[in-house]
Short mmCIF file of C-alpha atoms and ligand atoms in Angstrom, two decimals:
data_model
loop_
_atom_site.label_atom_id
_atom_site.label_comp_id
_atom_site.label_asym_id
_atom_site.label_seq_id
_atom_site.Cartn_x
_atom_site.Cartn_y
_atom_site.Cartn_z
CA MET E 28 -39.13 -110.26 -7.37
CA THR E 29 -42.22 -111.59 -9.11
CA ILE E 30 -44.85 -109.26 -7.70
CA THR E 31 -45.87 -106.49 -10.06
CA ALA E 32 -45.25 -102.88 -9.06
CA VAL E 33 -49.00 -102.39 -9.07
CA MET E 34 -50.30 -104.66 -6.30
CA PRO E 35 -51.92 -107.52 -8.22
CA THR E 36 -55.37 -107.40 -6.58
CA TYR E 37 -57.21 -107.33 -9.92
CA ALA E 38 -57.44 -109.85 -12.76
CA ARG E 39 -56.88 -107.27 -15.47
CA THR E 40 -57.52 -107.61 -19.18
CA ASP E 41 -54.44 -106.78 -21.23
CA VAL E 42 -55.51 -103.49 -22.76
CA VAL E 43 -54.59 -99.87 -21.98
CA PHE E 44 -57.08 -97.14 -22.80
CA ASP E 45 -55.64 -93.90 -23.96
CA ARG E 46 -58.72 -91.72 -24.31
CA GLY E 47 -62.47 -91.68 -24.50
CA GLU E 48 -65.04 -89.98 -26.70
CA GLY E 49 -68.62 -90.20 -25.50
CA ALA E 50 -69.59 -93.89 -25.33
CA TRP E 51 -66.32 -94.97 -26.98
CA LEU E 52 -62.90 -95.84 -25.57
CA ILE E 53 -59.75 -95.84 -27.70
CA ALA E 54 -56.89 -98.14 -26.71
CA THR E 55 -53.20 -97.28 -27.06
CA ASP E 56 -53.02 -99.77 -29.96
CA GLY E 57 -55.76 -97.85 -31.79
CA ARG E 58 -58.61 -100.30 -31.20
CA ARG E 59 -62.00 -98.68 -30.48
CA PHE E 60 -64.44 -100.12 -27.97
CA LEU E 61 -68.06 -99.27 -27.27
CA ASP E 62 -68.07 -98.79 -23.51
CA PHE E 63 -71.13 -100.55 -22.07
CA GLY E 64 -69.37 -100.99 -18.73
CA ALA E 65 -68.80 -97.27 -18.12
CA GLY E 66 -66.10 -98.04 -15.56
CA ILE E 67 -68.77 -100.00 -13.66
CA ALA E 68 -71.58 -97.45 -13.89
CA VAL E 69 -69.26 -94.52 -13.23
CA THR E 70 -68.91 -92.55 -16.47
CA ALA E 71 -72.64 -91.87 -16.57
CA LEU E 72 -72.26 -89.11 -19.18
CA GLY E 73 -69.66 -90.93 -21.24
CA HIS E 74 -66.06 -89.87 -21.68
CA ALA E 75 -64.80 -86.30 -22.12
CA HIS E 76 -68.28 -84.77 -21.91
CA PRO E 77 -67.66 -81.12 -22.90
CA HIS E 78 -69.64 -79.69 -19.97
CA LEU E 79 -67.76 -81.83 -17.44
CA VAL E 80 -64.38 -81.09 -19.00
CA ALA E 81 -65.08 -77.34 -18.95
CA ALA E 82 -66.26 -77.41 -15.32
CA LEU E 83 -63.24 -79.36 -14.12
CA LYS E 84 -60.80 -77.19 -16.11
CA ALA E 85 -62.32 -74.00 -14.71
CA GLN E 86 -62.11 -75.34 -11.15
CA ALA E 87 -58.55 -76.59 -11.70
CA GLU E 88 -57.45 -73.05 -12.49
CA LYS E 89 -58.94 -71.74 -9.23
CA LEU E 90 -58.68 -74.15 -6.29
CA TRP E 91 -58.04 -77.89 -6.05
CA HIS E 92 -58.27 -78.61 -2.39
CA CYS E 93 -59.59 -76.86 0.64
CA SER E 94 -59.95 -78.40 4.07
CA ASN E 95 -63.32 -79.12 5.63
CA LEU E 96 -62.12 -76.75 8.35
CA TYR E 97 -63.66 -74.13 6.06
CA ARG E 98 -66.90 -73.71 4.14
CA ILE E 99 -66.77 -75.12 0.60
CA ALA E 100 -69.11 -73.43 -1.85
CA GLY E 101 -69.34 -76.43 -4.20
CA GLN E 102 -70.45 -78.66 -1.31
CA GLU E 103 -73.17 -76.27 -0.26
CA LYS E 104 -74.45 -76.07 -3.82
CA LEU E 105 -74.32 -79.83 -4.48
CA ALA E 106 -75.84 -80.74 -1.11
CA GLN E 107 -78.73 -78.33 -1.65
CA ARG E 108 -79.43 -79.77 -5.10
CA LEU E 109 -79.38 -83.34 -3.79
CA VAL E 110 -81.67 -82.31 -0.92
CA ASP E 111 -84.05 -80.49 -3.28
CA ASN E 112 -84.28 -83.57 -5.49
CA SER E 113 -84.57 -86.35 -2.90
CA PHE E 114 -86.01 -87.58 0.40
CA ALA E 115 -82.93 -86.19 2.19
CA ASP E 116 -82.33 -83.10 4.31
CA THR E 117 -78.54 -83.30 4.62
CA VAL E 118 -75.51 -84.78 2.84
CA PHE E 119 -72.01 -85.91 3.88
CA PHE E 120 -69.41 -85.98 1.10
CA CYS E 121 -66.69 -88.61 0.79
CA ASN E 122 -64.64 -90.21 -1.99
CA SER E 123 -66.10 -93.63 -2.72
CA GLY E 124 -69.04 -95.96 -2.36
CA ALA E 125 -67.53 -97.85 0.55
CA GLU E 126 -67.00 -94.58 2.40
CA ALA E 127 -70.58 -93.53 1.71
CA MET E 128 -71.68 -96.85 3.24
CA GLU E 129 -69.39 -96.38 6.25
CA CYS E 130 -71.02 -93.00 6.88
CA ALA E 131 -74.47 -94.58 6.49
CA ILE E 132 -73.70 -97.31 9.03
CA LYS E 133 -72.09 -94.88 11.49
CA THR E 134 -75.05 -92.50 11.18
CA ALA E 135 -77.51 -95.34 11.86
CA ARG E 136 -75.62 -96.58 14.93
CA ARG E 137 -75.22 -93.09 16.33
CA PHE E 138 -78.92 -92.38 15.82
CA HIS E 139 -79.71 -95.04 18.42
CA GLN E 140 -76.67 -94.79 20.67
CA ALA E 141 -76.82 -91.00 21.07
CA GLN E 142 -80.36 -91.50 22.37
CA GLY E 143 -79.13 -93.93 25.00
CA ALA E 144 -79.79 -97.21 23.17
CA LYS E 145 -76.13 -98.31 23.46
CA HIS E 146 -77.06 -101.92 22.71
CA LYS E 147 -78.36 -101.09 19.23
CA TYR E 148 -75.60 -101.63 16.69
CA ARG E 149 -76.47 -104.61 14.50
CA VAL E 150 -77.27 -104.14 10.83
CA ILE E 151 -79.28 -106.55 8.70
CA THR E 152 -78.08 -106.95 5.11
CA ALA E 153 -79.13 -109.10 2.16
CA ARG E 154 -77.42 -112.12 0.66
CA GLY E 155 -75.77 -111.32 -2.66
CA ALA E 156 -75.16 -107.77 -1.48
CA PHE E 157 -72.09 -105.69 -2.19
CA HIS E 158 -71.30 -102.60 -0.16
CA GLY E 159 -67.56 -102.09 -0.73
CA ARG E 160 -64.16 -103.42 0.33
CA THR E 161 -63.42 -101.78 3.69
CA LEU E 162 -63.38 -104.05 6.74
CA ALA E 163 -66.91 -103.01 7.72
CA THR E 164 -68.37 -103.18 4.24
CA ILE E 165 -66.99 -106.66 3.44
CA SER E 166 -68.63 -107.80 6.66
CA ALA E 167 -71.83 -106.06 5.59
CA GLY E 168 -71.68 -107.74 2.17
CA GLY E 169 -70.98 -111.07 3.83
CA GLN E 170 -69.39 -112.69 0.77
CA GLU E 171 -66.83 -115.35 1.67
CA LYS E 172 -64.63 -114.53 -1.31
CA HIS E 173 -64.26 -110.95 -0.03
CA LEU E 174 -63.77 -111.94 3.63
CA ASP E 175 -61.26 -114.76 3.09
CA GLY E 176 -58.01 -114.03 4.90
CA PHE E 177 -59.26 -110.85 6.52
CA ALA E 178 -60.57 -112.24 9.81
CA PRO E 179 -61.90 -111.28 12.25
CA ARG E 180 -65.07 -109.97 10.70
CA VAL E 181 -66.31 -106.62 11.87
CA GLU E 182 -68.99 -107.58 14.34
CA GLY E 183 -72.61 -106.66 13.98
CA PHE E 184 -73.88 -107.74 10.58
CA ASP E 185 -76.66 -110.28 10.07
CA GLN E 186 -77.63 -111.57 6.66
CA VAL E 187 -80.99 -112.65 5.28
CA ALA E 188 -82.27 -113.72 1.86
CA PHE E 189 -82.79 -110.77 -0.50
CA GLY E 190 -86.49 -110.17 -1.03
CA ASN E 191 -87.71 -112.35 1.82
CA MET E 192 -89.74 -110.30 4.29
CA ASN E 193 -90.32 -113.20 6.70
CA GLU E 194 -86.58 -113.73 7.10
CA MET E 195 -86.11 -109.99 7.57
CA ARG E 196 -88.66 -109.84 10.36
CA ALA E 197 -87.26 -112.95 12.02
CA ALA E 198 -83.73 -111.50 12.05
CA ILE E 199 -84.68 -108.36 13.98
CA THR E 200 -83.54 -108.36 17.61
CA PRO E 201 -83.41 -105.66 20.33
CA GLN E 202 -79.82 -105.03 19.13
CA THR E 203 -80.81 -104.27 15.54
CA ALA E 204 -80.11 -100.68 14.50
CA ALA E 205 -80.63 -100.69 10.74
CA ILE E 206 -81.50 -102.48 7.53
CA VAL E 207 -79.33 -102.05 4.42
CA VAL E 208 -80.50 -103.09 0.97
CA GLU E 209 -79.57 -102.26 -2.62
CA PRO E 210 -82.83 -101.49 -4.47
CA ILE E 211 -81.18 -103.31 -7.38
CA GLN E 212 -78.28 -105.56 -6.47
CA GLY E 213 -75.41 -104.69 -8.78
CA GLU E 214 -72.37 -106.91 -8.14
CA GLY E 215 -74.81 -109.64 -7.13
CA GLY E 216 -75.94 -109.84 -10.76
CA ILE E 217 -78.47 -107.04 -11.45
CA VAL E 218 -81.23 -108.34 -9.21
CA PRO E 219 -84.04 -105.83 -8.72
CA ALA E 220 -86.00 -105.85 -5.47
CA ASP E 221 -89.79 -105.89 -5.81
CA ALA E 222 -91.42 -102.54 -5.08
CA ASP E 223 -93.53 -104.39 -2.49
CA TYR E 224 -90.39 -105.60 -0.75
CA LEU E 225 -88.90 -102.10 -0.56
CA ARG E 226 -92.18 -100.75 0.80
CA GLY E 227 -92.33 -103.64 3.24
CA LEU E 228 -88.87 -102.73 4.52
CA ARG E 229 -90.16 -99.23 5.27
CA THR E 230 -93.07 -100.69 7.21
CA VAL E 231 -90.88 -103.05 9.20
CA ALA E 232 -88.28 -100.33 9.89
CA ASP E 233 -91.02 -98.05 11.24
CA GLU E 234 -92.55 -100.84 13.31
CA PHE E 235 -89.24 -101.65 15.04
CA GLY E 236 -87.72 -98.16 15.04
CA LEU E 237 -84.91 -99.13 12.64
CA VAL E 238 -82.98 -96.94 10.25
CA LEU E 239 -83.66 -97.87 6.62
CA ILE E 240 -80.58 -97.51 4.41
CA PHE E 241 -80.56 -97.98 0.65
CA ASP E 242 -77.22 -98.53 -1.07
CA GLU E 243 -77.69 -96.74 -4.39
CA VAL E 244 -73.99 -96.53 -5.19
CA GLN E 245 -74.57 -98.43 -8.44
CA CYS E 246 -78.31 -98.05 -9.18
CA GLY E 247 -78.58 -94.37 -8.27
CA LEU E 248 -77.93 -91.16 -10.17
CA GLY E 249 -80.29 -91.66 -13.08
CA ARG E 250 -79.22 -95.15 -14.10
CA THR E 251 -82.76 -96.52 -13.89
CA GLY E 252 -84.42 -93.42 -15.35
CA LYS E 253 -85.08 -91.85 -11.95
CA LEU E 254 -82.48 -89.95 -9.95
CA PHE E 255 -82.78 -92.70 -7.31
CA ALA E 256 -83.92 -96.27 -8.03
CA HIS E 257 -86.05 -96.36 -4.87
CA GLU E 258 -88.29 -93.65 -6.36
CA TRP E 259 -89.86 -96.33 -8.60
CA ALA E 260 -91.26 -97.99 -5.47
CA ARG E 261 -92.40 -94.64 -4.03
CA VAL E 262 -90.70 -95.42 -0.73
CA LYS E 263 -88.69 -93.02 1.42
CA PRO E 264 -85.52 -94.33 3.08
CA ASP E 265 -83.76 -92.66 6.02
CA ILE E 266 -80.30 -92.83 4.48
CA VAL E 267 -78.93 -93.42 0.97
CA ALA E 268 -75.34 -94.09 -0.12
CA LEU E 269 -74.38 -92.65 -3.50
CA ALA E 270 -71.11 -92.68 -5.45
CA LYS E 271 -70.21 -94.26 -8.81
CA GLY E 272 -72.08 -92.06 -11.32
CA LEU E 273 -72.09 -88.96 -9.13
CA GLY E 274 -68.77 -87.55 -10.32
CA GLY E 275 -69.04 -88.84 -13.88
CA GLY E 276 -65.58 -90.38 -13.44
CA PHE E 277 -64.20 -88.12 -10.74
CA PRO E 278 -64.02 -89.94 -7.38
CA VAL E 279 -66.81 -88.73 -5.13
CA GLY E 280 -69.30 -90.33 -2.76
CA ALA E 281 -72.20 -89.01 -0.75
CA CYS E 282 -74.27 -90.14 2.21
CA LEU E 283 -77.75 -88.60 2.11
CA ALA E 284 -79.91 -88.60 5.22
CA THR E 285 -83.07 -87.18 6.70
CA GLU E 286 -82.75 -84.65 9.48
CA ARG E 287 -84.17 -87.19 11.91
CA ALA E 288 -81.60 -89.88 11.04
CA ALA E 289 -78.62 -87.50 11.03
CA LYS E 290 -79.66 -85.47 14.06
CA PHE E 291 -76.66 -86.63 16.09
CA MET E 292 -73.98 -86.28 13.39
CA SER E 293 -72.66 -83.11 14.96
CA ALA E 294 -69.26 -81.43 14.57
CA GLY E 295 -66.44 -83.89 15.21
CA THR E 296 -68.46 -87.10 14.76
CA HIS E 297 -67.25 -87.91 11.23
CA GLY E 298 -64.84 -86.58 8.64
CA SER E 299 -62.72 -87.06 5.55
CA THR E 300 -59.70 -85.04 4.43
CA PHE E 301 -60.55 -85.20 0.75
CA GLY E 302 -64.31 -85.60 1.07
CA GLY E 303 -66.19 -83.01 -0.95
CA ASN E 304 -63.08 -81.27 -2.25
CA PRO E 305 -63.61 -78.44 -4.76
CA LEU E 306 -62.56 -80.50 -7.80
CA ALA E 307 -64.95 -83.32 -6.89
CA MET E 308 -67.76 -80.85 -6.24
CA ALA E 309 -67.17 -79.13 -9.59
CA ALA E 310 -67.39 -82.48 -11.36
CA ALA E 311 -70.51 -83.62 -9.49
CA ASN E 312 -72.28 -80.28 -9.90
CA ALA E 313 -71.57 -80.48 -13.64
CA VAL E 314 -73.01 -84.02 -13.72
CA LEU E 315 -76.16 -82.76 -12.00
CA ASP E 316 -76.42 -79.85 -14.46
CA VAL E 317 -76.91 -82.47 -17.16
CA VAL E 318 -78.85 -85.15 -15.29
CA LEU E 319 -81.32 -82.70 -13.71
CA ALA E 320 -81.89 -80.77 -16.94
CA PRO E 321 -85.55 -81.02 -18.00
CA GLY E 322 -86.21 -84.18 -19.99
CA PHE E 323 -82.86 -85.92 -19.34
CA LEU E 324 -84.17 -88.67 -17.06
CA GLU E 325 -87.24 -89.23 -19.26
CA LYS E 326 -84.83 -89.66 -22.16
CA VAL E 327 -82.91 -92.31 -20.19
CA THR E 328 -86.16 -94.25 -19.92
CA THR E 329 -86.97 -94.01 -23.65
CA THR E 330 -83.35 -94.92 -24.50
CA ALA E 331 -83.61 -97.92 -22.20
CA GLU E 332 -86.89 -99.00 -23.79
CA LYS E 333 -85.26 -98.94 -27.23
CA LEU E 334 -82.26 -100.89 -26.00
CA TRP E 335 -84.40 -103.49 -24.22
CA SER E 336 -86.69 -103.97 -27.24
CA LYS E 337 -83.73 -104.61 -29.55
CA LEU E 338 -81.80 -106.66 -27.00
CA GLN E 339 -84.57 -109.07 -26.04
CA PRO E 340 -85.03 -110.78 -29.45
CA VAL E 341 -81.24 -111.16 -29.86
CA VAL E 342 -80.91 -112.70 -26.41
CA ALA E 343 -83.85 -115.03 -27.20
CA LYS E 344 -82.12 -116.09 -30.43
CA TYR E 345 -79.24 -117.71 -28.52
CA PRO E 346 -80.71 -119.94 -25.80
CA LYS E 347 -77.41 -121.84 -25.52
CA VAL E 348 -75.67 -118.61 -24.45
CA PHE E 349 -78.26 -116.44 -22.72
CA GLY E 350 -81.15 -116.86 -20.31
CA GLN E 351 -83.05 -113.71 -19.49
CA VAL E 352 -82.63 -109.95 -19.61
CA ARG E 353 -83.23 -108.33 -16.21
CA GLY E 354 -82.77 -105.05 -14.41
CA LYS E 355 -84.21 -101.60 -14.85
CA GLY E 356 -83.47 -98.76 -17.25
CA LEU E 357 -79.82 -98.78 -18.27
CA MET E 358 -78.83 -101.20 -15.50
CA ILE E 359 -79.13 -104.47 -17.38
CA GLY E 360 -78.14 -108.03 -16.58
CA LEU E 361 -77.98 -110.91 -19.08
CA THR E 362 -78.04 -114.26 -17.34
CA CYS E 363 -75.71 -116.70 -19.07
CA LYS E 364 -75.75 -120.45 -19.77
CA ILE E 365 -72.00 -120.52 -20.34
CA PRO E 366 -69.39 -118.87 -18.10
CA ASN E 367 -70.08 -115.10 -18.08
CA GLY E 368 -66.35 -114.37 -18.34
CA ASP E 369 -66.31 -116.13 -21.73
CA VAL E 370 -69.22 -113.97 -22.90
CA VAL E 371 -67.55 -110.75 -21.73
CA ALA E 372 -64.31 -111.76 -23.51
CA LYS E 373 -66.15 -112.58 -26.75
CA LEU E 374 -68.10 -109.31 -26.61
CA MET E 375 -64.82 -107.48 -26.15
CA ALA E 376 -63.34 -109.27 -29.16
CA HIS E 377 -66.23 -107.79 -31.13
CA GLY E 378 -65.60 -104.32 -29.70
CA LEU E 379 -68.11 -104.15 -26.84
CA LEU E 380 -67.11 -103.66 -23.20
CA SER E 381 -69.33 -105.21 -20.54
CA VAL E 382 -68.82 -106.36 -16.94
CA VAL E 383 -69.27 -109.70 -15.20
CA GLY E 384 -71.60 -109.89 -12.21
CA GLY E 385 -72.72 -112.47 -9.65
CA ASP E 386 -75.12 -115.29 -10.58
CA ASN E 387 -73.23 -115.76 -13.89
CA VAL E 388 -74.53 -112.49 -15.27
CA VAL E 389 -73.09 -110.12 -17.87
CA ARG E 390 -73.79 -106.52 -16.90
CA LEU E 391 -74.56 -103.82 -19.45
CA LEU E 392 -74.15 -100.40 -17.82
CA PRO E 393 -73.84 -98.01 -20.74
CA PRO E 394 -73.42 -94.28 -20.32
CA LEU E 395 -76.82 -92.61 -19.99
CA ILE E 396 -76.15 -90.49 -23.09
CA ILE E 397 -76.17 -93.31 -25.67
CA GLY E 398 -78.32 -92.87 -28.74
CA GLU E 399 -79.79 -95.04 -31.47
CA ALA E 400 -76.40 -95.54 -33.17
CA GLU E 401 -74.75 -96.94 -30.02
CA ILE E 402 -77.76 -99.14 -29.29
CA ASP E 403 -77.68 -100.63 -32.78
CA ALA E 404 -73.91 -101.09 -32.68
CA ALA E 405 -74.01 -102.80 -29.26
CA VAL E 406 -76.89 -105.12 -30.16
CA GLY E 407 -75.12 -106.01 -33.42
CA MET E 408 -71.95 -106.93 -31.53
CA ILE E 409 -73.92 -109.01 -29.05
CA ASP E 410 -75.62 -110.80 -31.95
CA LYS E 411 -72.31 -111.64 -33.63
CA ALA E 412 -70.56 -112.65 -30.41
CA ALA E 413 -73.45 -114.90 -29.36
CA ALA E 414 -73.57 -116.52 -32.80
CA GLU E 415 -69.89 -117.47 -32.46
CA LEU E 416 -70.39 -118.71 -28.91
CA SER E 417 -73.37 -120.84 -30.02
CA ALA E 418 -71.45 -122.45 -32.87
C1 PLP M 2 -69.31 -100.26 -6.20
C2 PLP M 2 -70.26 -100.38 -5.04
C3 PLP M 2 -69.87 -100.04 -3.74
C4 PLP M 2 -68.44 -99.68 -3.40
O1 PLP M 2 -68.02 -98.52 -4.04
P1 PLP M 2 -66.45 -98.17 -4.05
O2 PLP M 2 -66.42 -96.80 -4.68
O3 PLP M 2 -65.77 -99.22 -4.86
O4 PLP M 2 -65.98 -98.16 -2.66
C5 PLP M 2 -70.81 -100.09 -2.74
N1 PLP M 2 -72.07 -100.45 -2.99
C6 PLP M 2 -72.49 -100.78 -4.23
C7 PLP M 2 -73.93 -101.14 -4.45
C8 PLP M 2 -71.60 -100.76 -5.29
O5 PLP M 2 -72.01 -101.13 -6.51
#
């Protein structure tokens, strides 16, 4: 037997983390790392945040799981808070980003089909997109490396160039039900959409009666300095998928929708055994306690401004290693001139965790709670790592 007990679907770095403290992770061998990957934008409030720990402990003493056959108080509270702070009127809870996207796609199809438009099922997505690893979401993402060996593709996804409104319009047919776009592509390499493009998608969706879905699984929940990245463009979608940061490290996803879009998602149309379970709701409500507190999101923006202003000159200092800094808020991509995996490895050797992304990008997705000390430490590590890589 050569296969590992854990199915080897990941190329893992040989390190085991034992515990976390704020923006820091401590490995079993005692090494300390500054966590600017945050479990891929998940641990938005860092590790072992006292408020989150207390909330989860308190819930763990009371009730772990309760079926969706019954009302769940934490769901009602979290849904109302998401509704009060967004475009949405209603929320479905699930356990991951891919599941949030599945709900979004199902809701969009049902919107048309329940009104008699049985032929409307196709969804237009953008090249470079990532929407998850289920059969439907790998078809939505359209990336060969994710589809290879998993034929046949789930039918009904059409792909156009990200940011190109002419291609978007040209791809719309009588069968089109919805458009799905990440306001900032994450896995694709931190590629922000223009505000004009996002507004244009709203116009085109209205013109053709399509459902406009934003995948904010990575860029949502305060990462850009707004609760939702699309708020920067002042555009209102019909549906948004949310996950990663929502539980601060506890698995939880959410599909937010307007009343109009979700009108036909009646009892029995969709479900999830674990979706919105009391532990997940306790974690997510605790995350919102912090993120929605007055001044928190403004602070994310000022923190991001400090990080960007210190990062940019260091990146400019090493033109053999780096190209540009791009993204928004604390969702940052460094384009690389050498393989991004080499940069991530060198950063890790200097004590900084980062994440590779598409388009040869290194992603910096620090917890939203970092301060001056973490910014200075991270930029110092990037400086040293890049100096070695340049030599
Ligand atoms: C991570 C991600 C997903 C998938 O989330 P999972 O929790 O891994 O299923 C979907 N969309 C975007 C934009 C993501 O970044």
